[in-house]
Amino acid sequence: MIYFPHTQSCGTSTGVSVPCMFSSMPRTQYDAALASHQEGLLDIVQRAGINVLWQENDGGCKGVCNRVPNKDIPSIAAPGLCSGEECYDEALFTGVEDHINQLNSDTIIVLHMIGSHRPAYYRRYPDAFKQFTPTFDTNQIQNCSQDVLTNTYDNTLLYLDNTLNNAIALLKHHQDKFNTALVYLSDHGESLGEDSVYLHSMPYAVAPSQQTHIPMLMWLSHDYQQQFAVEETCLRQRAQTQSYSQDNLFHTILEMLNVTTNEYQPEWDILKGCRNRTA
Ligand SMILES: [Zn+2]
């Protein structure tokens, strides 16, 4: 797993960041109305013959998946993983194994995770992941000490780690048939009481770094690195030193799926400088 510690979001809310990161527009030029009327990343890759599946577990894809196959996970209600309208993120794997087994073409599967979303952090993980204690088990987070709030949030991260681990295990399980890779990034950050600020959605220009600094991770199977001539050592070095943002996602994924389009701008492709095409 390669971690990109210097990564910024497009917005401070799901409704801004999700459509922004799947659009060709960079943050500084992002226009939500325009994005909703033009093809996004998934429309383009689908038109290029890539099989697309969007698994939804965060209350909606904000228009990004409207024209591609998508499944609303809470309405499928995996036994033991859902309660009411909310599911743990492990429910995102519902049906994915069967989906992969019937695939005969290149594919992208998007798992839109609820992750650590507000405000009920304690409802984002099963009991087995309540490792940091004491936790705060109500929505009224302003009544919670920062240590206890952080414990509760850290448990959501522990569970996220587990979900990503399961996703990689799933990809490894199918690597006899597919060259696989995984990209993870958050839609935005979260304030946990720093300077008495909580949650997210602050106007971008005045938002604290906790809301705009996001985690990004990449895992490339050995076969994928070989086929696409990606030098992992190079990528690890760049990841540590360079700054990235959600603006990189559109162009990086296009190239990772080997889709050729005029929309592709190599200067935004994270892997670009670490490909050895002569290899
Ligand atoms: Zn969000």
mmCIF file of C-alpha atoms and ligand atoms in Angstrom:
data_model
loop_
_atom_site.group_PDB
_atom_site.id
_atom_site.type_symbol
_atom_site.label_atom_id
_atom_site.label_comp_id
_atom_site.label_asym_id
_atom_site.label_seq_id
_atom_site.Cartn_x
_atom_site.Cartn_y
_atom_site.Cartn_z
ATOM 1 C CA MET A 1 0.000 0.000 0.000
ATOM 2 C CA ILE A 2 1.343 3.417 -0.926
ATOM 3 C CA TYR A 3 0.219 6.362 1.207
ATOM 4 C CA PHE A 4 0.076 9.902 -0.193
ATOM 5 C CA PRO A 5 0.350 12.122 2.884
ATOM 6 C CA HIS A 6 -0.018 15.478 1.084
ATOM 7 C CA THR A 7 -3.448 15.228 -0.546
ATOM 8 C CA GLN A 8 -6.203 17.869 -0.643
ATOM 9 C CA SER A 9 -9.938 17.585 -1.258
ATOM 10 C CA CYS A 10 -11.995 19.566 -3.779
ATOM 11 C CA GLY A 11 -14.667 20.521 -1.269
ATOM 12 C CA THR A 12 -15.482 20.087 2.405
ATOM 13 C CA SER A 13 -18.708 18.159 1.828
ATOM 14 C CA THR A 14 -19.755 14.967 0.074
ATOM 15 C CA GLY A 15 -22.054 16.900 -2.275
ATOM 16 C CA VAL A 16 -19.183 18.986 -3.638
ATOM 17 C CA SER A 17 -16.236 16.608 -3.503
ATOM 18 C CA VAL A 18 -17.788 13.481 -5.016
ATOM 19 C CA PRO A 19 -18.955 15.055 -8.309
ATOM 20 C CA CYS A 20 -15.824 17.226 -8.410
ATOM 21 C CA MET A 21 -13.354 14.342 -8.157
ATOM 22 C CA PHE A 22 -15.148 12.413 -10.918
ATOM 23 C CA SER A 23 -15.256 15.457 -13.226
ATOM 24 C CA SER A 24 -12.480 16.630 -15.531
ATOM 25 C CA MET A 25 -12.558 20.078 -13.916
ATOM 26 C CA PRO A 26 -9.906 20.938 -11.354
ATOM 27 C CA ARG A 27 -11.065 22.422 -8.038
ATOM 28 C CA THR A 28 -10.229 25.989 -9.008
ATOM 29 C CA GLN A 29 -12.473 25.765 -12.080
ATOM 30 C CA TYR A 30 -15.086 23.398 -10.709
ATOM 31 C CA ASP A 31 -18.654 24.289 -11.684
ATOM 32 C CA ALA A 32 -21.280 21.986 -10.143
ATOM 33 C CA ALA A 33 -23.986 22.890 -12.686
ATOM 34 C CA LEU A 34 -21.615 22.226 -15.567
ATOM 35 C CA ALA A 35 -20.421 18.958 -14.020
ATOM 36 C CA SER A 36 -24.011 17.711 -13.817
ATOM 37 C CA HIS A 37 -24.488 18.345 -17.543
ATOM 38 C CA GLN A 38 -21.326 16.801 -18.908
ATOM 39 C CA GLU A 39 -19.800 13.356 -18.994
ATOM 40 C CA GLY A 40 -17.803 12.397 -15.967
ATOM 41 C CA LEU A 41 -15.091 9.812 -15.497
ATOM 42 C CA LEU A 42 -17.484 6.859 -15.313
ATOM 43 C CA ASP A 43 -19.456 7.885 -18.404
ATOM 44 C CA ILE A 44 -16.236 8.127 -20.396
ATOM 45 C CA VAL A 45 -14.762 4.813 -19.283
ATOM 46 C CA GLN A 46 -18.093 3.051 -19.847
ATOM 47 C CA ARG A 47 -18.223 4.441 -23.385
ATOM 48 C CA ALA A 48 -14.700 3.121 -23.901
ATOM 49 C CA GLY A 49 -15.974 -0.401 -23.231
ATOM 50 C CA ILE A 50 -14.974 -0.712 -19.576
ATOM 51 C CA ASN A 51 -17.504 -2.473 -17.366
ATOM 52 C CA VAL A 52 -18.615 -0.129 -14.544
ATOM 53 C CA LEU A 53 -20.305 -0.925 -11.233
ATOM 54 C CA TRP A 54 -21.047 1.594 -8.458
ATOM 55 C CA GLN A 55 -21.889 0.208 -5.013
ATOM 56 C CA GLU A 56 -23.521 2.958 -2.913
ATOM 57 C CA ASN A 57 -23.343 3.122 0.890
ATOM 58 C CA ASP A 58 -23.138 6.854 1.628
ATOM 59 C CA GLY A 59 -26.627 8.112 0.862
ATOM 60 C CA GLY A 60 -26.243 8.683 -2.871
ATOM 61 C CA CYS A 61 -23.674 9.166 -5.611
ATOM 62 C CA LYS A 62 -24.506 12.857 -6.237
ATOM 63 C CA GLY A 63 -25.242 12.214 -9.907
ATOM 64 C CA VAL A 64 -21.904 10.567 -10.638
ATOM 65 C CA CYS A 65 -23.361 7.073 -11.156
ATOM 66 C CA ASN A 66 -26.660 8.037 -12.824
ATOM 67 C CA ARG A 67 -25.767 6.573 -16.213
ATOM 68 C CA VAL A 68 -23.815 3.503 -15.067
ATOM 69 C CA PRO A 69 -24.954 0.300 -13.301
ATOM 70 C CA ASN A 70 -25.312 1.050 -9.600
ATOM 71 C CA LYS A 71 -26.642 -0.620 -6.482
ATOM 72 C CA ASP A 72 -28.000 1.001 -3.342
ATOM 73 C CA ILE A 73 -26.547 -1.177 -0.598
ATOM 74 C CA PRO A 74 -28.955 -0.318 2.282
ATOM 75 C CA SER A 75 -31.918 -1.387 0.139
ATOM 76 C CA ILE A 76 -30.263 -4.779 -0.344
ATOM 77 C CA ALA A 77 -29.771 -5.010 3.434
ATOM 78 C CA ALA A 78 -27.054 -7.604 3.923
ATOM 79 C CA PRO A 79 -27.949 -9.688 7.017
ATOM 80 C CA GLY A 80 -26.119 -8.515 10.145
ATOM 81 C CA LEU A 81 -24.461 -5.572 8.408
ATOM 82 C CA CYS A 82 -27.366 -3.130 8.109
ATOM 83 C CA SER A 83 -29.789 -1.494 10.478
ATOM 84 C CA GLY A 84 -32.462 0.790 9.102
ATOM 85 C CA GLU A 85 -31.053 3.048 6.397
ATOM 86 C CA GLU A 86 -27.418 2.490 7.386
ATOM 87 C CA CYS A 87 -24.978 -0.310 6.678
ATOM 88 C CA TYR A 88 -21.441 -1.007 7.785
ATOM 89 C CA ASP A 89 -19.086 -0.641 4.850
ATOM 90 C CA GLU A 90 -18.446 -4.387 4.666
ATOM 91 C CA ALA A 91 -21.943 -4.569 3.151
ATOM 92 C CA LEU A 92 -20.435 -2.911 0.054
ATOM 93 C CA PHE A 93 -19.061 -6.306 -0.973
ATOM 94 C CA THR A 94 -22.594 -7.668 -1.391
ATOM 95 C CA GLY A 95 -22.784 -9.302 -4.814
ATOM 96 C CA VAL A 96 -19.298 -8.166 -5.865
ATOM 97 C CA GLU A 97 -17.804 -11.662 -5.951
ATOM 98 C CA ASP A 98 -20.592 -12.862 -8.264
ATOM 99 C CA HIS A 99 -20.185 -9.719 -10.369
ATOM 100 C CA ILE A 100 -16.451 -10.343 -10.821
ATOM 101 C CA ASN A 101 -17.002 -14.001 -11.648
ATOM 102 C CA GLN A 102 -19.200 -13.157 -14.643
ATOM 103 C CA LEU A 103 -16.861 -10.463 -16.020
ATOM 104 C CA ASN A 104 -15.171 -10.902 -19.366
ATOM 105 C CA SER A 105 -13.760 -7.399 -19.817
ATOM 106 C CA ASP A 106 -11.791 -4.709 -18.042
ATOM 107 C CA THR A 107 -13.756 -3.243 -15.179
ATOM 108 C CA ILE A 108 -13.929 -0.568 -12.530
ATOM 109 C CA ILE A 109 -15.865 -1.120 -9.319
ATOM 110 C CA VAL A 110 -16.521 1.913 -7.111
ATOM 111 C CA LEU A 111 -17.282 1.281 -3.446
ATOM 112 C CA HIS A 112 -18.760 4.522 -2.097
ATOM 113 C CA MET A 113 -18.111 4.046 1.594
ATOM 114 C CA ILE A 114 -19.883 5.763 4.461
ATOM 115 C CA GLY A 115 -16.462 5.645 6.136
ATOM 116 C CA SER A 116 -16.333 7.933 9.176
ATOM 117 C CA HIS A 117 -19.266 10.124 8.150
ATOM 118 C CA ARG A 118 -21.052 12.258 10.707
ATOM 119 C CA PRO A 119 -22.302 12.565 13.180
ATOM 120 C CA ALA A 120 -22.826 9.103 14.630
ATOM 121 C CA TYR A 121 -19.226 7.905 14.460
ATOM 122 C CA TYR A 122 -20.070 5.121 16.913
ATOM 123 C CA ARG A 123 -22.495 3.602 14.395
ATOM 124 C CA ARG A 124 -19.829 3.234 11.697
ATOM 125 C CA TYR A 125 -18.168 0.100 13.100
ATOM 126 C CA PRO A 126 -19.220 -3.253 14.624
ATOM 127 C CA ASP A 127 -18.448 -3.970 18.291
ATOM 128 C CA ALA A 128 -15.332 -5.959 17.381
ATOM 129 C CA PHE A 129 -13.704 -2.678 16.272
ATOM 130 C CA LYS A 130 -14.411 -0.825 19.519
ATOM 131 C CA GLN A 131 -10.705 -1.031 20.378
ATOM 132 C CA PHE A 132 -10.108 2.571 21.487
ATOM 133 C CA THR A 133 -12.135 3.307 24.611
ATOM 134 C CA PRO A 134 -14.005 4.973 26.185
ATOM 135 C CA THR A 135 -16.142 5.941 23.201
ATOM 136 C CA PHE A 136 -19.002 8.392 22.814
ATOM 137 C CA ASP A 137 -22.127 6.582 21.752
ATOM 138 C CA THR A 138 -24.590 9.354 20.878
ATOM 139 C CA ASN A 139 -24.911 12.005 18.155
ATOM 140 C CA GLN A 140 -24.384 14.917 20.567
ATOM 141 C CA ILE A 141 -20.674 15.204 19.926
ATOM 142 C CA GLN A 142 -20.388 18.751 21.246
ATOM 143 C CA ASN A 143 -20.928 17.273 24.731
ATOM 144 C CA CYS A 144 -18.006 14.909 24.299
ATOM 145 C CA SER A 145 -14.402 15.416 25.423
ATOM 146 C CA GLN A 146 -11.901 15.523 22.586
ATOM 147 C CA ASP A 147 -10.109 12.368 23.788
ATOM 148 C CA VAL A 148 -13.296 10.341 23.834
ATOM 149 C CA LEU A 149 -14.420 11.740 20.479
ATOM 150 C CA THR A 150 -11.021 10.875 19.007
ATOM 151 C CA ASN A 151 -11.282 7.324 20.375
ATOM 152 C CA THR A 152 -14.639 6.906 18.685
ATOM 153 C CA TYR A 153 -13.311 8.317 15.417
ATOM 154 C CA ASP A 154 -10.185 6.147 15.588
ATOM 155 C CA ASN A 155 -12.393 3.069 15.800
ATOM 156 C CA THR A 156 -13.971 4.116 12.482
ATOM 157 C CA LEU A 157 -10.470 4.277 10.982
ATOM 158 C CA LEU A 158 -9.625 0.832 12.339
ATOM 159 C CA TYR A 159 -12.736 -0.508 10.657
ATOM 160 C CA LEU A 160 -11.854 1.333 7.447
ATOM 161 C CA ASP A 161 -8.439 -0.367 7.484
ATOM 162 C CA ASN A 162 -10.212 -3.695 7.747
ATOM 163 C CA THR A 163 -12.567 -2.883 4.855
ATOM 164 C CA LEU A 164 -9.654 -1.885 2.620
ATOM 165 C CA ASN A 165 -7.835 -5.052 3.621
ATOM 166 C CA ASN A 166 -10.895 -7.066 2.573
ATOM 167 C CA ALA A 167 -11.006 -5.205 -0.755
ATOM 168 C CA ILE A 168 -7.367 -6.050 -1.464
ATOM 169 C CA ALA A 169 -7.943 -9.675 -0.454
ATOM 170 C CA LEU A 170 -10.833 -9.798 -2.929
ATOM 171 C CA LEU A 171 -8.631 -8.405 -5.708
ATOM 172 C CA LYS A 172 -5.853 -10.885 -4.888
ATOM 173 C CA HIS A 173 -8.383 -13.691 -4.998
ATOM 174 C CA HIS A 174 -9.070 -12.835 -8.657
ATOM 175 C CA GLN A 175 -5.570 -12.045 -9.837
ATOM 176 C CA ASP A 176 -5.341 -15.233 -11.878
ATOM 177 C CA LYS A 177 -7.865 -13.629 -14.240
ATOM 178 C CA PHE A 178 -7.319 -9.867 -13.751
ATOM 179 C CA ASN A 179 -4.432 -7.477 -13.195
ATOM 180 C CA THR A 180 -5.803 -5.574 -10.236
ATOM 181 C CA ALA A 181 -5.289 -2.234 -8.507
ATOM 182 C CA LEU A 182 -7.038 -0.232 -5.811
ATOM 183 C CA VAL A 183 -7.216 3.512 -5.212
ATOM 184 C CA TYR A 184 -8.695 4.878 -2.000
ATOM 185 C CA LEU A 185 -9.359 8.492 -1.133
ATOM 186 C CA SER A 186 -11.709 10.406 1.131
ATOM 187 C CA ASP A 187 -14.207 12.975 -0.098
ATOM 188 C CA HIS A 188 -13.191 15.463 2.633
ATOM 189 C CA GLY A 189 -11.733 15.595 6.124
ATOM 190 C CA GLU A 190 -13.368 16.118 9.493
ATOM 191 C CA SER A 191 -12.972 18.489 12.431
ATOM 192 C CA LEU A 192 -12.983 16.784 15.811
ATOM 193 C CA GLY A 193 -13.144 19.833 18.058
ATOM 194 C CA GLU A 194 -9.874 21.538 17.094
ATOM 195 C CA ASP A 195 -10.434 25.253 17.878
ATOM 196 C CA SER A 196 -13.976 24.207 18.845
ATOM 197 C CA VAL A 197 -14.796 23.265 15.245
ATOM 198 C CA TYR A 198 -16.675 20.015 14.596
ATOM 199 C CA LEU A 199 -17.793 17.968 11.585
ATOM 200 C CA HIS A 200 -17.184 19.372 8.054
ATOM 201 C CA SER A 201 -18.815 21.507 5.306
ATOM 202 C CA MET A 202 -17.069 24.800 6.197
ATOM 203 C CA PRO A 203 -16.617 27.169 3.214
ATOM 204 C CA TYR A 204 -13.443 25.990 1.501
ATOM 205 C CA ALA A 205 -11.607 29.307 1.724
ATOM 206 C CA VAL A 206 -11.833 29.405 5.524
ATOM 207 C CA ALA A 207 -12.003 25.671 6.278
ATOM 208 C CA PRO A 208 -9.355 24.306 8.646
ATOM 209 C CA SER A 209 -6.860 21.818 7.224
ATOM 210 C CA GLN A 210 -8.630 19.014 9.116
ATOM 211 C CA GLN A 211 -11.500 19.346 6.623
ATOM 212 C CA THR A 212 -9.483 19.658 3.389
ATOM 213 C CA HIS A 213 -6.511 17.349 4.074
ATOM 214 C CA ILE A 214 -7.550 13.851 3.045
ATOM 215 C CA PRO A 215 -6.038 10.365 3.052
ATOM 216 C CA MET A 216 -5.174 8.780 -0.287
ATOM 217 C CA LEU A 217 -3.855 5.245 -0.719
ATOM 218 C CA MET A 218 -2.939 3.170 -3.714
ATOM 219 C CA TRP A 219 -2.342 -0.563 -4.036
ATOM 220 C CA LEU A 220 -1.080 -2.023 -7.306
ATOM 221 C CA SER A 221 -0.724 -5.761 -7.706
ATOM 222 C CA HIS A 222 2.622 -7.044 -8.926
ATOM 223 C CA ASP A 223 1.076 -8.097 -12.244
ATOM 224 C CA TYR A 224 -0.516 -4.682 -12.685
ATOM 225 C CA GLN A 225 2.831 -2.960 -12.088
ATOM 226 C CA GLN A 226 4.442 -5.195 -14.678
ATOM 227 C CA GLN A 227 1.768 -4.800 -17.332
ATOM 228 C CA PHE A 228 1.642 -1.021 -17.004
ATOM 229 C CA ALA A 229 5.372 -0.652 -16.339
ATOM 230 C CA VAL A 230 4.879 1.212 -13.047
ATOM 231 C CA GLU A 231 7.974 1.539 -10.875
ATOM 232 C CA GLU A 232 6.830 1.173 -7.289
ATOM 233 C CA THR A 233 9.969 2.638 -5.728
ATOM 234 C CA CYS A 234 9.530 5.786 -7.812
ATOM 235 C CA LEU A 235 5.887 6.039 -6.818
ATOM 236 C CA ARG A 236 6.680 5.597 -3.118
ATOM 237 C CA GLN A 237 9.279 8.367 -3.271
ATOM 238 C CA ARG A 238 6.942 10.752 -5.094
ATOM 239 C CA ALA A 239 4.092 9.961 -2.757
ATOM 240 C CA GLN A 240 6.191 11.152 0.193
ATOM 241 C CA THR A 241 7.353 14.398 -1.365
ATOM 242 C CA GLN A 242 4.736 15.627 -3.864
ATOM 243 C CA SER A 243 1.386 17.304 -3.301
ATOM 244 C CA TYR A 244 -1.745 15.750 -4.740
ATOM 245 C CA SER A 245 -5.463 16.424 -4.745
ATOM 246 C CA GLN A 246 -8.772 15.044 -5.955
ATOM 247 C CA ASP A 247 -7.951 16.801 -9.246
ATOM 248 C CA ASN A 248 -5.561 13.916 -9.949
ATOM 249 C CA LEU A 249 -8.215 11.195 -9.771
ATOM 250 C CA PHE A 250 -9.893 11.714 -13.175
ATOM 251 C CA HIS A 251 -6.689 11.581 -15.208
ATOM 252 C CA THR A 252 -4.993 8.877 -13.130
ATOM 253 C CA ILE A 253 -7.933 6.476 -13.427
ATOM 254 C CA LEU A 254 -8.298 7.088 -17.177
ATOM 255 C CA GLU A 255 -4.711 6.054 -17.701
ATOM 256 C CA MET A 256 -4.896 3.186 -15.205
ATOM 257 C CA LEU A 257 -7.772 1.756 -17.268
ATOM 258 C CA ASN A 258 -5.843 2.372 -20.476
ATOM 259 C CA VAL A 259 -8.610 4.632 -21.833
ATOM 260 C CA THR A 260 -7.489 7.034 -24.542
ATOM 261 C CA THR A 261 -9.351 10.348 -24.681
ATOM 262 C CA ASN A 262 -8.622 14.006 -25.381
ATOM 263 C CA GLU A 263 -9.812 14.713 -21.838
ATOM 264 C CA TYR A 264 -6.671 13.048 -20.437
ATOM 265 C CA GLN A 265 -4.056 15.496 -19.197
ATOM 266 C CA PRO A 266 -0.823 13.694 -18.332
ATOM 267 C CA GLU A 267 0.378 16.396 -15.921
ATOM 268 C CA TRP A 268 -2.432 15.337 -13.527
ATOM 269 C CA ASP A 269 -1.721 11.590 -13.796
ATOM 270 C CA ILE A 270 -0.149 10.391 -10.525
ATOM 271 C CA LEU A 271 1.537 7.408 -12.196
ATOM 272 C CA LYS A 272 2.814 9.300 -15.227
ATOM 273 C CA GLY A 273 6.319 10.088 -14.000
ATOM 274 C CA CYS A 274 6.815 6.583 -12.651
ATOM 275 C CA ARG A 275 6.057 4.619 -15.809
ATOM 276 C CA ASN A 276 8.882 3.038 -17.665
ATOM 277 C CA ARG A 277 7.356 2.494 -21.082
ATOM 278 C CA THR A 278 10.527 0.913 -22.407
ATOM 279 C CA ALA A 279 10.447 -1.783 -19.737
HETATM 280 ZN ZN ZN B 1 -18.591 13.124 2.772
#
